[in-house]
Short mmCIF file of C-alpha atoms and ligand atoms in Angstrom, two decimals:
data_model
loop_
_atom_site.label_atom_id
_atom_site.label_comp_id
_atom_site.label_asym_id
_atom_site.label_seq_id
_atom_site.Cartn_x
_atom_site.Cartn_y
_atom_site.Cartn_z
CA MET A 213 25.22 -37.56 -13.62
CA ILE A 214 22.92 -34.98 -13.10
CA LEU A 215 19.34 -34.76 -11.32
CA ILE A 216 16.61 -33.97 -13.05
CA THR A 217 13.57 -34.40 -10.53
CA GLY A 218 9.83 -34.39 -12.77
CA GLY A 219 11.52 -36.25 -15.21
CA ALA A 220 8.90 -38.47 -15.37
CA GLY A 221 6.65 -34.95 -16.97
CA TYR A 222 6.31 -33.86 -19.74
CA ILE A 223 9.28 -30.75 -21.17
CA GLY A 224 11.42 -33.53 -18.31
CA SER A 225 11.23 -36.48 -20.09
CA HIS A 226 12.35 -34.91 -23.06
CA THR A 227 14.91 -34.00 -21.83
CA HIS A 228 16.27 -36.61 -20.46
CA LYS A 229 15.43 -38.66 -24.00
CA LEU A 230 18.16 -36.12 -24.95
CA LEU A 231 21.12 -36.34 -23.17
CA ALA A 232 20.53 -40.01 -22.68
CA SER A 233 20.99 -39.56 -26.68
CA GLN A 234 24.29 -38.17 -25.57
CA GLY A 235 25.34 -40.85 -23.12
CA ARG A 236 25.11 -38.72 -19.93
CA HIS A 237 23.98 -40.28 -17.19
CA CYS A 238 20.87 -39.22 -15.56
CA ARG A 239 18.92 -40.27 -12.42
CA ILE A 240 15.21 -38.79 -12.29
CA PHE A 241 12.76 -38.39 -8.44
CA ASP A 242 9.57 -37.78 -9.30
CA ASN A 243 6.90 -39.13 -6.50
CA PHE A 244 3.89 -39.36 -10.10
CA SER A 245 1.58 -36.86 -9.14
CA THR A 246 1.56 -35.92 -12.55
CA GLY A 247 4.57 -38.10 -14.11
CA HIS A 248 4.22 -41.11 -15.93
CA LYS A 249 6.24 -44.05 -14.90
CA ASP A 250 6.08 -45.39 -19.13
CA PHE A 251 7.95 -41.90 -19.37
CA VAL A 252 11.43 -42.83 -17.45
CA LYS A 253 12.78 -44.76 -19.78
CA TRP A 254 16.69 -44.37 -19.81
CA GLY A 255 18.43 -43.78 -16.51
CA GLU A 256 17.76 -44.63 -12.80
CA LEU A 257 14.54 -43.59 -10.98
CA VAL A 258 14.30 -42.67 -7.26
CA GLU A 259 10.67 -42.13 -6.62
CA GLY A 260 10.49 -40.09 -4.23
CA ASP A 261 8.66 -36.16 -3.10
CA LEU A 262 10.76 -33.42 -2.58
CA LEU A 263 8.63 -32.68 0.80
CA ASN A 264 10.26 -35.81 2.05
CA PRO A 265 14.00 -34.39 2.69
CA ALA A 266 14.72 -38.42 3.23
CA ASP A 267 13.51 -39.21 -0.41
CA LEU A 268 15.86 -36.34 -1.70
CA ASN A 269 19.27 -38.03 0.45
CA ARG A 270 17.99 -40.89 -1.52
CA ALA A 271 18.50 -38.90 -5.14
CA PHE A 272 21.84 -37.67 -4.21
CA VAL A 273 23.55 -41.24 -2.68
CA GLY A 274 25.25 -43.78 -4.93
CA GLY A 275 27.30 -41.51 -7.70
CA GLN A 276 28.13 -38.32 -7.65
CA ILE A 277 25.67 -35.32 -9.00
CA GLU A 278 27.25 -32.83 -11.29
CA ALA A 279 24.02 -30.81 -11.50
CA VAL A 280 20.44 -30.60 -10.81
CA ILE A 281 18.18 -29.99 -13.74
CA HIS A 282 14.34 -28.94 -11.63
CA PHE A 283 12.01 -28.85 -13.53
CA ALA A 284 9.17 -30.48 -10.54
CA ALA A 285 6.28 -28.61 -10.10
CA LYS A 286 2.29 -28.00 -9.63
CA ALA A 287 1.30 -25.62 -12.84
CA TYR A 288 -2.37 -25.32 -13.32
CA VAL A 289 -2.63 -21.69 -12.83
CA GLY A 290 -6.52 -22.06 -12.28
CA GLU A 291 -5.88 -24.94 -9.18
CA SER A 292 -2.91 -22.15 -7.82
CA MET A 293 -5.24 -19.38 -7.24
CA GLU A 294 -7.89 -21.83 -5.47
CA ASN A 295 -5.01 -23.94 -3.58
CA PRO A 296 -2.47 -20.94 -3.44
CA ALA A 297 -1.20 -23.19 -0.12
CA LYS A 298 -0.04 -26.06 -2.21
CA TYR A 299 1.75 -24.35 -4.81
CA TYR A 300 3.33 -22.58 -1.80
CA GLN A 301 4.22 -25.97 -0.05
CA ASN A 302 4.79 -27.95 -3.27
CA ASN A 303 6.99 -25.31 -5.33
CA VAL A 304 8.72 -22.97 -3.17
CA THR A 305 9.51 -25.72 0.43
CA GLY A 306 10.45 -28.23 -2.26
CA THR A 307 12.57 -26.01 -4.08
CA LEU A 308 14.04 -25.06 -0.54
CA ASN A 309 14.50 -28.80 0.30
CA LEU A 310 15.82 -29.54 -3.13
CA LEU A 311 18.85 -27.10 -2.34
CA THR A 312 18.90 -28.06 1.00
CA ALA A 313 19.57 -31.49 0.19
CA MET A 314 22.23 -30.48 -2.85
CA GLN A 315 24.20 -28.47 -0.09
CA ALA A 316 24.70 -30.80 2.06
CA HIS A 317 25.71 -33.03 -0.84
CA GLY A 318 28.24 -30.38 -1.85
CA VAL A 319 26.22 -29.55 -5.56
CA ASP A 320 26.54 -26.34 -6.47
CA LYS A 321 24.71 -25.96 -10.22
CA ILE A 322 21.24 -25.73 -10.71
CA LEU A 323 18.91 -25.52 -13.92
CA PHE A 324 15.63 -23.93 -12.39
CA SER A 325 12.10 -24.65 -14.96
CA SER A 326 10.76 -20.48 -14.46
CA THR A 327 8.07 -19.43 -17.09
CA CYS A 328 6.75 -16.66 -18.91
CA ALA A 329 4.40 -16.01 -16.45
CA VAL A 330 6.57 -14.34 -13.13
CA TYR A 331 6.24 -11.96 -16.24
CA GLY A 332 2.30 -10.89 -15.13
CA VAL A 333 0.95 -8.55 -17.70
CA PRO A 334 4.35 -7.06 -19.82
CA ASN A 335 4.74 -3.37 -20.39
CA GLN A 336 6.27 -4.25 -23.42
CA VAL A 337 6.24 -7.16 -26.45
CA PRO A 338 8.65 -9.05 -27.03
CA ILE A 339 9.22 -9.90 -23.48
CA THR A 340 12.74 -8.38 -22.47
CA GLU A 341 14.76 -10.06 -19.57
CA SER A 342 15.25 -6.79 -17.96
CA GLU A 343 11.33 -6.34 -17.75
CA VAL A 344 10.63 -6.20 -14.33
CA PRO A 345 8.66 -8.88 -12.85
CA ARG A 346 5.01 -8.54 -11.65
CA PRO A 347 3.20 -12.19 -11.19
CA ILE A 348 -0.04 -11.90 -11.44
CA ASN A 349 -1.35 -15.39 -9.81
CA VAL A 350 -0.06 -17.79 -7.30
CA TYR A 351 1.60 -19.94 -9.95
CA GLY A 352 3.77 -17.56 -11.15
CA ARG A 353 4.24 -15.93 -7.37
CA THR A 354 6.47 -19.58 -6.39
CA LYS A 355 8.12 -19.07 -9.48
CA ARG A 356 9.33 -15.37 -9.18
CA MET A 357 9.53 -16.57 -4.94
CA ILE A 358 11.85 -19.38 -6.23
CA GLU A 359 14.34 -16.93 -8.53
CA GLN A 360 14.80 -14.84 -5.98
CA ILE A 361 15.90 -17.96 -3.05
CA LEU A 362 17.85 -18.87 -6.16
CA GLU A 363 19.93 -15.15 -6.59
CA ASP A 364 20.28 -15.33 -2.81
CA TYR A 365 21.77 -18.37 -2.61
CA SER A 366 24.53 -17.88 -5.33
CA ASP A 367 24.81 -14.32 -3.95
CA ALA A 368 25.35 -15.76 -0.23
CA TYR A 369 26.80 -19.26 -1.28
CA ARG A 370 29.10 -21.62 -4.64
CA LEU A 371 25.73 -21.76 -5.95
CA LYS A 372 25.49 -20.69 -10.31
CA TYR A 373 21.60 -21.34 -11.47
CA THR A 374 19.98 -20.82 -14.66
CA ALA A 375 16.32 -20.26 -14.77
CA LEU A 376 14.76 -21.00 -17.65
CA ARG A 377 11.94 -19.09 -18.71
CA TYR A 378 9.81 -21.29 -20.76
CA PHE A 379 6.17 -19.44 -23.17
CA ASN A 380 4.62 -21.91 -24.01
CA ALA A 381 5.87 -25.64 -24.70
CA ALA A 382 3.46 -27.77 -27.24
CA GLY A 383 4.31 -30.21 -29.60
CA ALA A 384 6.31 -34.37 -28.97
CA ASP A 385 9.20 -35.89 -29.69
CA LEU A 386 9.41 -36.82 -33.10
CA ASP A 387 10.31 -40.94 -32.59
CA LEU A 388 6.80 -40.63 -30.34
CA GLU A 389 8.03 -42.06 -28.03
CA ILE A 390 7.11 -39.77 -25.42
CA GLY A 391 4.46 -36.29 -25.39
CA GLU A 392 1.82 -34.30 -23.67
CA ARG A 393 0.16 -36.16 -21.62
CA HIS A 394 -1.51 -34.01 -18.93
CA GLN A 395 -4.29 -35.04 -16.56
CA PRO A 396 -6.64 -32.36 -16.24
CA GLU A 397 -5.14 -30.66 -20.14
CA THR A 398 -4.79 -27.16 -19.88
CA HIS A 399 -2.69 -25.75 -22.96
CA ALA A 400 -4.27 -24.40 -25.92
CA ILE A 401 -2.85 -26.63 -28.63
CA PRO A 402 -3.51 -30.60 -27.40
CA LEU A 403 -7.18 -28.44 -26.02
CA ALA A 404 -7.79 -28.16 -30.07
CA ILE A 405 -6.11 -31.49 -31.07
CA GLU A 406 -8.62 -33.60 -29.18
CA ALA A 407 -11.38 -31.28 -30.58
CA ALA A 408 -11.13 -32.44 -33.89
CA MET A 409 -10.56 -35.51 -32.46
CA GLY A 410 -13.74 -36.24 -31.91
CA LEU A 411 -12.38 -36.67 -28.04
CA ARG A 412 -14.10 -32.89 -27.06
CA PRO A 413 -17.19 -31.64 -27.64
CA SER A 414 -16.25 -27.82 -28.52
CA PHE A 415 -13.24 -25.66 -28.02
CA THR A 416 -13.18 -22.31 -25.95
CA ILE A 417 -11.56 -19.27 -27.47
CA PHE A 418 -11.62 -17.03 -24.57
CA GLY A 419 -12.01 -13.12 -24.78
CA GLN A 420 -12.41 -12.26 -28.68
CA ASP A 421 -12.35 -8.68 -27.60
CA TYR A 422 -8.52 -8.28 -26.73
CA PRO A 423 -6.53 -5.82 -28.67
CA THR A 424 -4.97 -8.16 -30.84
CA PRO A 425 -5.43 -8.19 -34.47
CA ASP A 426 -8.41 -10.61 -34.72
CA GLY A 427 -9.71 -9.94 -31.34
CA THR A 428 -7.99 -13.31 -29.20
CA CYS A 429 -5.02 -13.21 -26.69
CA ILE A 430 -1.21 -14.20 -28.77
CA ARG A 431 1.83 -17.00 -27.21
CA ASP A 432 4.26 -17.94 -28.61
CA TYR A 433 4.77 -21.84 -28.39
CA ILE A 434 8.09 -22.93 -27.61
CA HIS A 435 8.83 -27.35 -29.35
CA VAL A 436 9.48 -29.41 -26.42
CA ALA A 437 12.46 -30.70 -28.62
CA ASP A 438 13.94 -26.85 -28.94
CA LEU A 439 13.44 -26.81 -25.58
CA ALA A 440 15.34 -29.87 -24.41
CA ARG A 441 18.20 -29.17 -26.21
CA ALA A 442 18.06 -25.03 -24.63
CA HIS A 443 18.80 -27.72 -21.34
CA GLN A 444 21.35 -29.42 -22.95
CA LEU A 445 23.50 -26.07 -24.00
CA ALA A 446 22.11 -24.22 -20.40
CA LEU A 447 23.93 -27.37 -18.53
CA ASP A 448 26.55 -27.78 -21.21
CA ARG A 449 27.58 -23.57 -19.15
CA LEU A 450 26.85 -24.23 -16.14
CA LEU A 451 29.84 -27.25 -16.51
CA ALA A 452 31.78 -24.81 -17.95
CA GLY A 453 31.91 -22.65 -15.13
CA GLY A 454 29.59 -20.58 -16.30
CA ASP A 455 27.63 -17.52 -14.00
CA SER A 456 23.80 -17.31 -13.29
CA LEU A 457 21.69 -16.15 -15.82
CA LYS A 458 18.25 -16.22 -16.37
CA VAL A 459 16.87 -16.18 -19.27
CA ASN A 460 13.95 -16.58 -21.98
CA LEU A 461 12.70 -19.35 -23.41
CA GLY A 462 10.97 -18.72 -26.70
CA CYS A 463 10.47 -18.33 -30.32
CA ASN A 464 9.92 -14.25 -30.37
CA GLN A 465 6.76 -15.12 -32.41
CA GLY A 466 3.46 -14.52 -32.01
CA LEU A 467 0.57 -16.80 -33.08
CA SER A 468 -3.01 -15.75 -31.91
CA VAL A 469 -5.67 -18.66 -30.57
CA LEU A 470 -8.21 -18.24 -33.43
CA GLU A 471 -4.99 -18.52 -35.47
CA LEU A 472 -4.09 -21.41 -34.21
CA VAL A 473 -7.59 -23.06 -34.26
CA GLN A 474 -7.39 -22.70 -38.22
CA GLN A 475 -4.14 -24.51 -38.17
CA VAL A 476 -5.22 -27.21 -36.23
CA LYS A 477 -8.50 -27.04 -38.75
CA GLU A 478 -6.08 -27.41 -42.14
CA LEU A 479 -3.75 -29.68 -40.61
CA SER A 480 -5.57 -32.29 -38.82
CA GLY A 481 -8.25 -31.33 -41.82
CA ARG A 482 -10.89 -32.17 -39.48
CA ASP A 483 -13.91 -29.03 -38.52
CA PHE A 484 -14.57 -28.53 -34.74
CA LYS A 485 -16.82 -26.79 -32.65
CA VAL A 486 -15.41 -23.69 -31.51
CA VAL A 487 -17.35 -21.36 -27.74
CA GLN A 488 -17.23 -17.79 -27.15
CA GLY A 489 -15.66 -17.87 -23.31
CA GLN A 490 -15.78 -14.89 -21.56
CA ARG A 491 -11.60 -13.67 -20.86
CA ARG A 492 -10.42 -15.27 -17.83
CA PRO A 493 -8.91 -12.97 -15.13
CA GLY A 494 -4.79 -12.53 -15.07
CA ASP A 495 -4.67 -13.76 -19.37
CA PRO A 496 -2.64 -10.06 -20.90
CA ALA A 497 -3.73 -10.04 -24.53
CA GLU A 498 -0.13 -11.05 -25.75
CA LEU A 499 2.92 -13.00 -24.71
CA CYS A 500 5.86 -13.26 -26.69
CA ALA A 501 9.25 -13.65 -26.27
CA ASP A 502 13.01 -11.46 -27.27
CA ASN A 503 14.91 -15.02 -27.21
CA GLN A 504 18.58 -13.02 -27.72
CA MET A 505 18.39 -12.94 -25.09
CA ALA A 506 19.15 -16.98 -25.09
CA SER A 507 21.03 -16.91 -29.07
CA GLN A 508 23.90 -14.77 -26.98
CA GLU A 509 24.38 -16.96 -23.73
CA LEU A 510 23.59 -20.24 -24.58
CA GLY A 511 23.79 -20.54 -28.22
CA TRP A 512 20.44 -21.17 -28.52
CA LYS A 513 17.97 -20.94 -31.90
CA PRO A 514 14.80 -22.15 -31.51
CA GLN A 515 14.80 -25.23 -34.97
CA PHE A 516 10.81 -25.27 -35.38
CA GLU A 517 9.88 -21.39 -35.69
CA ASP A 518 7.10 -22.15 -38.13
CA PRO A 519 3.81 -22.72 -35.91
CA ARG A 520 2.51 -25.57 -38.04
CA SER A 521 5.47 -28.51 -37.87
CA ILE A 522 4.72 -27.53 -33.43
CA ILE A 523 1.07 -28.57 -33.99
CA LYS A 524 1.80 -31.50 -36.41
CA SER A 525 4.25 -33.30 -33.73
CA ALA A 526 1.77 -33.18 -31.29
CA TRP A 527 -1.03 -34.21 -33.87
CA ASP A 528 0.73 -37.38 -34.73
CA TRP A 529 1.66 -37.92 -30.17
CA HIS A 530 -2.27 -37.56 -30.06
CA GLN A 531 -2.73 -39.85 -32.91
CA LYS A 532 -0.41 -43.28 -31.45
CA GLU A 533 -2.17 -42.38 -27.82
CA ASN A 534 -4.84 -42.20 -29.17
CA HIS A 535 -5.81 -45.03 -31.42
N1 LIG B 783 4.16 -26.92 -20.10
C1 LIG B 783 4.26 -25.51 -19.98
O1 LIG B 783 4.22 -25.29 -21.24
C2 LIG B 783 5.52 -24.15 -18.99
C3 LIG B 783 5.47 -23.27 -19.36
C4 LIG B 783 6.76 -22.69 -18.41
C5 LIG B 783 6.63 -23.46 -17.11
N2 LIG B 783 6.84 -24.69 -17.02
C6 LIG B 783 6.88 -25.37 -15.86
O2 LIG B 783 8.71 -26.87 -16.28
C7 LIG B 783 7.96 -28.06 -15.29
C8 LIG B 783 7.81 -28.36 -16.14
O3 LIG B 783 6.29 -28.96 -16.90
P1 LIG B 783 5.25 -29.92 -17.69
O4 LIG B 783 4.56 -29.56 -18.11
O5 LIG B 783 6.69 -30.85 -18.01
O6 LIG B 783 4.87 -30.46 -16.35
P2 LIG B 783 4.84 -31.78 -15.94
O7 LIG B 783 3.11 -31.95 -14.81
O8 LIG B 783 4.01 -32.55 -16.77
O9 LIG B 783 5.97 -32.38 -14.53
C9 LIG B 783 5.70 -32.03 -13.98
C10 LIG B 783 7.12 -33.66 -12.55
O10 LIG B 783 7.06 -33.29 -11.24
C11 LIG B 783 6.81 -34.31 -10.85
N3 LIG B 783 6.08 -33.76 -9.35
C12 LIG B 783 5.67 -32.20 -9.17
N4 LIG B 783 5.63 -32.74 -7.67
C13 LIG B 783 6.73 -32.89 -7.51
C14 LIG B 783 7.04 -32.99 -5.95
N5 LIG B 783 6.92 -32.44 -5.25
N6 LIG B 783 8.18 -34.77 -5.56
C15 LIG B 783 8.72 -35.02 -6.42
N7 LIG B 783 8.10 -34.72 -8.20
C16 LIG B 783 6.94 -33.91 -8.70
C17 LIG B 783 5.47 -34.70 -11.43
O11 LIG B 783 5.14 -36.08 -11.15
C18 LIG B 783 5.63 -33.90 -13.04
O12 LIG B 783 6.37 -35.68 -13.23
C19 LIG B 783 7.29 -27.48 -14.29
O13 LIG B 783 7.77 -26.94 -13.50
C20 LIG B 783 6.08 -25.69 -14.88
O14 LIG B 783 6.12 -25.39 -13.88
C21 LIG B 783 5.95 -25.11 -17.93
#
């Protein structure tokens, strides 16, 4: 049995669906703070909070847990700067509680949802895993701290971990059973889609004077189905005795915010208002993953390399959600 914390959320539910389709037994642990009950469709559910050790204990009782996939976290950069205590408690203390429960129940394998936010402003793009992490916001710092805790536990105890450093997750399940439903939404693709659907009055571009070809920030979008498959491969690697690892998950392909807006307009056939906003503090000009390590260590390559295919699946999901 695989324990999935945060399995009622966006990336966790897609990973759960993939594992369940392969006949694996999964147990979801979630407090539904940002997750959704209707996204828990396949496995067992233990409703509980990482901050409550008694809840975590229940998650490990009944059926041997082979490994944990740990998605559960708070993940809003802006909120993390305004309320760091919430982020250090939920993400760092919550993960320490999870590791304590794992030790108590003899579970020694964990996949962890890390992020490209651990890199801060990188020295080199595309970013390799040898780039020294220097996170520039509280959210990124919580994720880097957890990586360091995992390094220390891996050195001192029997624990083996894989920290998966996702770039920008986007898109939805092709069957449209689940998809991206963040409230509030802060990710660029769903925001542009909501503007195209008339659910928002406009789409704001934060800064058009970056040192990029069109002046807007460049990001690396990865389809959530490709992320799910990377988790399955990383899980199989750990279960086969693989060593601890930190690895980027991105497509090594940058899309500027202006290009994204253009593609959403073309795909939807709808024009929408685009507002020029100020740069946001802590937004690096370009974040793009070197994904060679994922290819070598996990045998993973993205199947949705064209950003249009990612935007299309997100569009289809939002059409379904809003009709
Ligand atoms: N979405 C992205 O682009 C992206 C990029 C990089 C990293 N990540 C990381 O991936 C993970 C999943 O992201 P997502 O977009 O699916 O987020 P999400 O908010 O949809 O999912 C997080 C889930 O964790 C649950 N949760 C949060 N705190 C909890 C707690 N204390 N106890 C129990 N459950 C708790 C929530 O209810 C939710 O179901 C997060 O760790 C996030 O930091 C996401």
